[in-house]
Each structure stands twice: as structure tokens, then as C-alpha cells.
Short mmCIF file of C-alpha atoms in Angstrom, two decimals:
data_model
loop_
_atom_site.label_atom_id
_atom_site.label_comp_id
_atom_site.label_asym_id
_atom_site.label_seq_id
_atom_site.Cartn_x
_atom_site.Cartn_y
_atom_site.Cartn_z
CA GLU A 19 106.67 146.01 96.61
CA PRO A 20 104.19 148.52 95.12
CA GLU A 21 101.16 149.21 97.36
CA VAL A 22 97.80 150.64 96.98
CA THR A 23 97.35 153.42 99.58
CA GLN A 24 94.08 154.49 101.23
CA THR A 25 93.51 157.46 103.35
CA PRO A 26 92.23 157.88 106.02
CA SER A 27 92.29 154.50 107.73
CA HIS A 28 89.33 155.37 109.78
CA GLN A 29 86.73 158.02 109.37
CA VAL A 30 83.73 158.99 111.46
CA THR A 31 80.97 161.14 109.97
CA GLN A 32 77.49 162.25 110.87
CA MET A 33 74.54 160.97 108.96
CA GLY A 34 73.81 163.10 105.96
CA GLN A 35 77.24 164.37 105.51
CA GLU A 36 79.35 164.05 102.50
CA VAL A 37 82.45 161.93 102.74
CA ILE A 38 85.33 161.26 100.32
CA LEU A 39 87.54 158.24 100.58
CA ARG A 40 90.91 158.53 98.87
CA CYS A 41 93.05 155.93 97.18
CA VAL A 42 96.38 156.09 95.32
CA PRO A 43 96.50 152.95 93.03
CA ILE A 44 99.90 151.37 91.83
CA SER A 45 101.21 153.65 89.28
CA ASN A 46 101.33 151.42 86.20
CA HIS A 47 97.88 149.89 86.85
CA LEU A 48 95.05 150.88 84.55
CA TYR A 49 91.89 149.45 86.28
CA PHE A 50 90.61 150.73 89.54
CA TYR A 51 87.96 149.44 91.79
CA TRP A 52 86.01 150.03 95.03
CA TYR A 53 84.67 147.21 97.20
CA ARG A 54 83.07 147.34 100.58
CA GLN A 55 82.70 145.05 103.50
CA ILE A 56 79.96 145.58 106.08
CA LEU A 57 81.07 144.17 109.41
CA GLY A 58 80.60 140.42 109.50
CA GLN A 59 79.47 140.27 105.87
CA LYS A 60 81.02 139.49 102.58
CA VAL A 61 83.13 141.60 100.39
CA GLU A 62 80.74 143.35 97.82
CA PHE A 63 81.67 145.04 94.51
CA LEU A 64 80.71 148.67 94.08
CA VAL A 65 82.42 149.94 90.95
CA SER A 66 85.15 149.48 88.44
CA PHE A 67 86.77 152.37 86.52
CA TYR A 68 88.89 152.17 83.36
CA ASN A 69 89.99 154.85 80.95
CA ASN A 70 88.50 157.60 82.97
CA GLU A 71 84.96 156.23 83.13
CA ILE A 72 82.98 153.66 85.05
CA SER A 73 83.15 150.29 83.26
CA GLU A 74 80.80 148.49 85.58
CA LYS A 75 78.84 149.24 88.82
CA SER A 76 76.71 147.28 91.16
CA GLU A 77 73.26 147.98 92.38
CA ILE A 78 74.77 149.21 95.58
CA PHE A 79 76.46 152.14 93.65
CA ASP A 80 73.46 154.35 93.36
CA ASP A 81 73.18 158.14 92.80
CA GLN A 82 74.69 158.78 96.27
CA PHE A 83 77.97 157.36 95.07
CA SER A 84 80.49 158.72 92.58
CA VAL A 85 84.08 158.12 91.58
CA GLU A 86 86.73 160.32 90.21
CA ARG A 87 90.38 160.23 89.14
CA PRO A 88 91.02 163.89 89.58
CA ASP A 89 94.79 164.17 88.91
CA GLY A 90 96.07 160.88 87.34
CA SER A 91 97.19 159.54 90.57
CA ASN A 92 94.36 159.60 93.06
CA PHE A 93 91.13 157.57 92.84
CA THR A 94 88.27 158.81 95.12
CA LEU A 95 84.99 157.50 96.17
CA LYS A 96 82.45 160.15 97.24
CA ILE A 97 79.30 159.41 99.26
CA ARG A 98 77.08 162.41 99.01
CA SER A 99 74.81 162.06 101.84
CA THR A 100 75.87 159.21 104.26
CA LYS A 101 73.47 156.85 105.78
CA LEU A 102 73.96 154.65 108.80
CA GLU A 103 73.92 151.53 106.50
CA ASP A 104 77.03 152.97 104.69
CA SER A 105 79.10 152.03 107.67
CA ALA A 106 81.61 149.51 106.37
CA MET A 107 85.17 148.94 105.46
CA TYR A 108 85.86 150.25 102.03
CA PHE A 109 88.58 148.74 99.95
CA CYS A 110 90.19 150.34 96.92
CA ALA A 111 91.89 147.96 94.58
CA SER A 112 93.87 148.25 91.25
CA SER A 113 95.06 145.89 88.59
CA VAL A 114 97.39 146.16 85.67
CA GLY A 115 94.86 144.42 83.42
CA ARG A 116 91.33 143.07 83.74
CA PRO A 117 91.01 141.25 86.98
CA GLY A 118 90.36 138.00 85.29
CA GLY A 119 93.96 137.78 84.23
CA HIS A 120 95.69 139.43 87.04
CA GLY A 121 93.83 139.64 90.28
CA TYR A 122 93.79 142.81 92.40
CA THR A 123 96.11 144.64 94.65
CA PHE A 124 94.05 145.87 97.52
CA GLY A 125 94.76 148.75 99.89
CA SER A 126 94.34 148.32 103.60
CA GLY A 127 90.88 149.78 103.69
CA THR A 128 89.10 152.82 105.10
CA ARG A 129 86.74 152.08 107.96
CA LEU A 130 83.83 154.34 107.63
CA THR A 131 81.59 154.82 110.64
CA VAL A 132 78.34 156.85 110.09
CA VAL A 133 76.76 158.04 113.42
CA ALA B 13 76.52 134.93 85.76
CA GLN B 14 79.17 133.91 88.30
CA SER B 15 79.02 132.79 91.85
CA VAL B 16 81.32 131.19 94.52
CA THR B 17 80.43 129.05 97.45
CA GLN B 18 82.83 128.51 100.31
CA LEU B 19 81.70 125.31 101.89
CA ASP B 20 82.92 125.97 105.42
CA SER B 21 82.46 129.21 107.41
CA HIS B 22 84.97 128.14 110.00
CA VAL B 23 87.84 125.65 109.95
CA SER B 24 90.00 124.91 112.89
CA VAL B 25 93.24 122.93 112.79
CA SER B 26 96.11 122.20 114.97
CA GLU B 27 99.47 123.79 114.25
CA GLY B 28 101.49 121.48 111.95
CA THR B 29 98.56 119.63 110.51
CA PRO B 30 97.10 120.06 106.96
CA VAL B 31 94.78 122.81 105.94
CA LEU B 32 91.96 122.32 103.49
CA LEU B 33 89.62 125.28 102.65
CA ARG B 34 86.90 124.34 100.18
CA CYS B 35 85.51 126.48 97.39
CA ASN B 36 83.05 125.68 94.61
CA TYR B 37 82.33 128.09 91.76
CA SER B 38 79.92 128.68 89.00
CA SER B 39 80.73 130.58 85.83
CA SER B 40 79.23 130.91 82.34
CA TYR B 41 82.73 131.46 80.89
CA SER B 42 86.14 130.22 81.47
CA PRO B 43 86.77 131.58 85.01
CA SER B 44 89.82 133.00 86.79
CA LEU B 45 89.93 132.11 90.40
CA PHE B 46 91.72 133.60 93.30
CA TRP B 47 92.24 133.12 96.97
CA TYR B 48 92.75 136.23 99.18
CA VAL B 49 93.67 136.33 102.84
CA GLN B 50 92.51 138.99 105.32
CA HIS B 51 94.35 139.16 108.66
CA PRO B 52 92.49 140.89 111.41
CA ASN B 53 92.19 144.72 110.87
CA LYS B 54 94.26 144.32 107.67
CA GLY B 55 93.57 144.62 103.96
CA LEU B 56 93.17 141.78 101.54
CA GLN B 57 96.26 140.11 100.20
CA LEU B 58 96.29 137.82 97.13
CA LEU B 59 97.47 134.25 97.95
CA LEU B 60 97.37 132.75 94.53
CA LYS B 61 95.40 132.76 91.23
CA TYR B 62 94.37 130.46 88.51
CA THR B 63 94.10 131.86 85.08
CA SER B 64 93.72 128.82 82.60
CA ALA B 65 97.38 127.77 82.70
CA ALA B 66 98.47 125.08 85.16
CA THR B 67 95.62 123.55 87.11
CA LEU B 68 97.83 123.24 90.25
CA VAL B 69 98.67 126.71 91.36
CA LYS B 70 101.22 127.54 94.08
CA GLY B 71 100.94 130.70 96.06
CA ILE B 72 102.68 132.47 98.93
CA ASN B 73 103.24 131.14 102.39
CA GLY B 74 103.16 127.50 101.28
CA PHE B 75 99.49 127.53 100.02
CA GLU B 76 98.34 125.85 96.81
CA ALA B 77 95.08 125.18 95.16
CA GLU B 78 93.97 122.92 92.42
CA PHE B 79 91.48 123.92 89.68
CA LYS B 80 89.13 120.91 88.89
CA LYS B 81 86.73 121.78 86.21
CA SER B 82 84.75 118.69 86.41
CA GLU B 83 84.11 119.34 89.98
CA THR B 84 83.87 123.05 89.67
CA SER B 85 86.13 123.35 92.66
CA PHE B 86 89.18 125.39 93.68
CA HIS B 87 90.14 124.15 97.11
CA LEU B 88 92.99 125.73 99.06
CA THR B 89 95.49 123.52 100.78
CA LYS B 90 98.60 123.79 102.93
CA PRO B 91 100.57 120.77 104.17
CA SER B 92 101.43 122.22 107.64
CA ALA B 93 99.49 124.98 109.29
CA HIS B 94 101.30 127.75 111.21
CA MET B 95 99.95 130.03 113.81
CA SER B 96 100.35 132.89 111.41
CA ASP B 97 97.89 131.42 108.98
CA ALA B 98 94.98 132.25 111.32
CA ALA B 99 92.99 134.67 109.28
CA GLU B 100 89.90 134.91 106.98
CA TYR B 101 90.18 133.45 103.53
CA PHE B 102 88.14 134.42 100.58
CA CYS B 103 87.66 132.56 97.29
CA VAL B 104 87.04 134.85 94.40
CA VAL B 105 85.83 134.13 90.79
CA SER B 106 86.13 136.46 87.74
CA ASP B 107 84.93 135.50 84.45
CA GLY B 108 85.22 137.02 80.90
CA ALA B 109 81.77 138.39 80.92
CA ASN B 110 82.30 140.26 83.99
CA ALA B 111 85.90 141.25 83.78
CA GLY B 112 85.05 144.49 85.44
CA LYS B 113 84.19 142.84 88.76
CA SER B 114 84.92 139.76 90.70
CA THR B 115 82.56 137.83 93.04
CA PHE B 116 83.73 137.08 96.59
CA GLY B 117 82.68 134.02 98.62
CA ASP B 118 81.42 134.53 102.11
CA GLY B 119 84.76 133.73 103.55
CA THR B 120 86.32 130.99 105.69
CA THR B 121 87.74 131.75 109.11
CA LEU B 122 90.86 129.57 109.79
CA THR B 123 91.76 129.01 113.40
CA VAL B 124 95.07 127.41 114.26
CA LYS B 125 95.48 125.88 117.67
CA PRO B 126 98.80 125.47 119.25
#
């Protein structure tokens, strides 16, 4: 069964450093997303991406965050200058159509720890 | 606007007994509703989805959910719990106005006792 692949599974970074989280969505999917889950809290929407541009973003997704689909297969989330509160599990997801009709396929997540 | 409320943060059942995880939703448009499961240190797996077809939806691992518009509910059930069902369960709503994102409930932790 097709999978969404996320790398690395765990990343530790120092506060103020840039970090890039990588995702390979399912090949025929057209919509891509990042969600995050701070330990013990609910899963929160960050951003959706379609047709090479951001289609929607949350208030969490400020200027420190950016997304990119650099080569037609990877989908990346960059945090420019990490803060302690960015520590969370970050999930990439993709869907063949809008999530309202299909739901997501999620990756296994990247646990980001900012120290 | 869309929102979802999972009425129980923790549910504990004995193996072989029925499971009921409750979810109420709010949506300005005709919603699509989903249940996801998250096992410890794992990603999120889609259990089942409602997208305006049949109101009783069957998913994987024997789970099913019924969409009740009059009650704005989408409760998840399973006739007989198995130890492997112990996990965190999320009810998720997505409506036409916010098709770019979905809203997750706070989650329900299901414990299955032997």
C-alpha cells in the first residue's frame, strides 16, 4: 500500500537554528499538508499546498515557516529560527483530492526537539 | 466554521466488550467526517470516513460509525474490543468552506483491559 514517507524520524536542534523536515507524498496525490502535535495536545493544522502554492495556512504558520515542493516528489517544511515551543511531532499528509472527499494519508511523523 | 468535540478523553473497556467513542461536530456546510487512530509512537491511520453517502460507515479492524445529522454526531463503535485496539482515536471534520484543512478533536485514549 502506498505510504507517505517522512525523514528524519527524530531531529534534535538548537534554538535559533534552521531545520528542514522532509516528506515524500504518495505519487498520484495532489494536495499536501503539514500538521503538528505538541506533546499531550491536539493535532493542529499548519498549512495546505496545492498546485505549487499554499492554499491555506493557520495562524501558527507565521513568517518563520515555509513550505516547498522542490523537485516534484519531495515536500518540505522549513522552520527558519527554531524556538523551544516548536518542539512537537510534525506530520506530513497527502490526499488525491480535497480532504473533504478523501481524507488524508499521513506519514509516521518527525519528532522535533528544540533544545 | 467547523469544530469537533470528543466527549470522552479516556475510555476503558474489557477485551471482548463493545467500544463506543463519542464525537459531536459543528459545521457550516455539509461536512465530511473521519476517524483516525494513533498507536503509541506511530503516525495517524485513517479508520473510516463519511462523505455524504451511506450514513453507516464501515472501516478497518471492525470499526464502524454512524452519521446522525439531527444529533450532529459521528460516534465510533466496535462490537468486541481487542487488546490491539488500545490507542488514541481522533475524530476529524472537514467542510466545503475549509477544504484545505481539517479540524481534529482532542482525542480519546482507549484502554483495553484483559
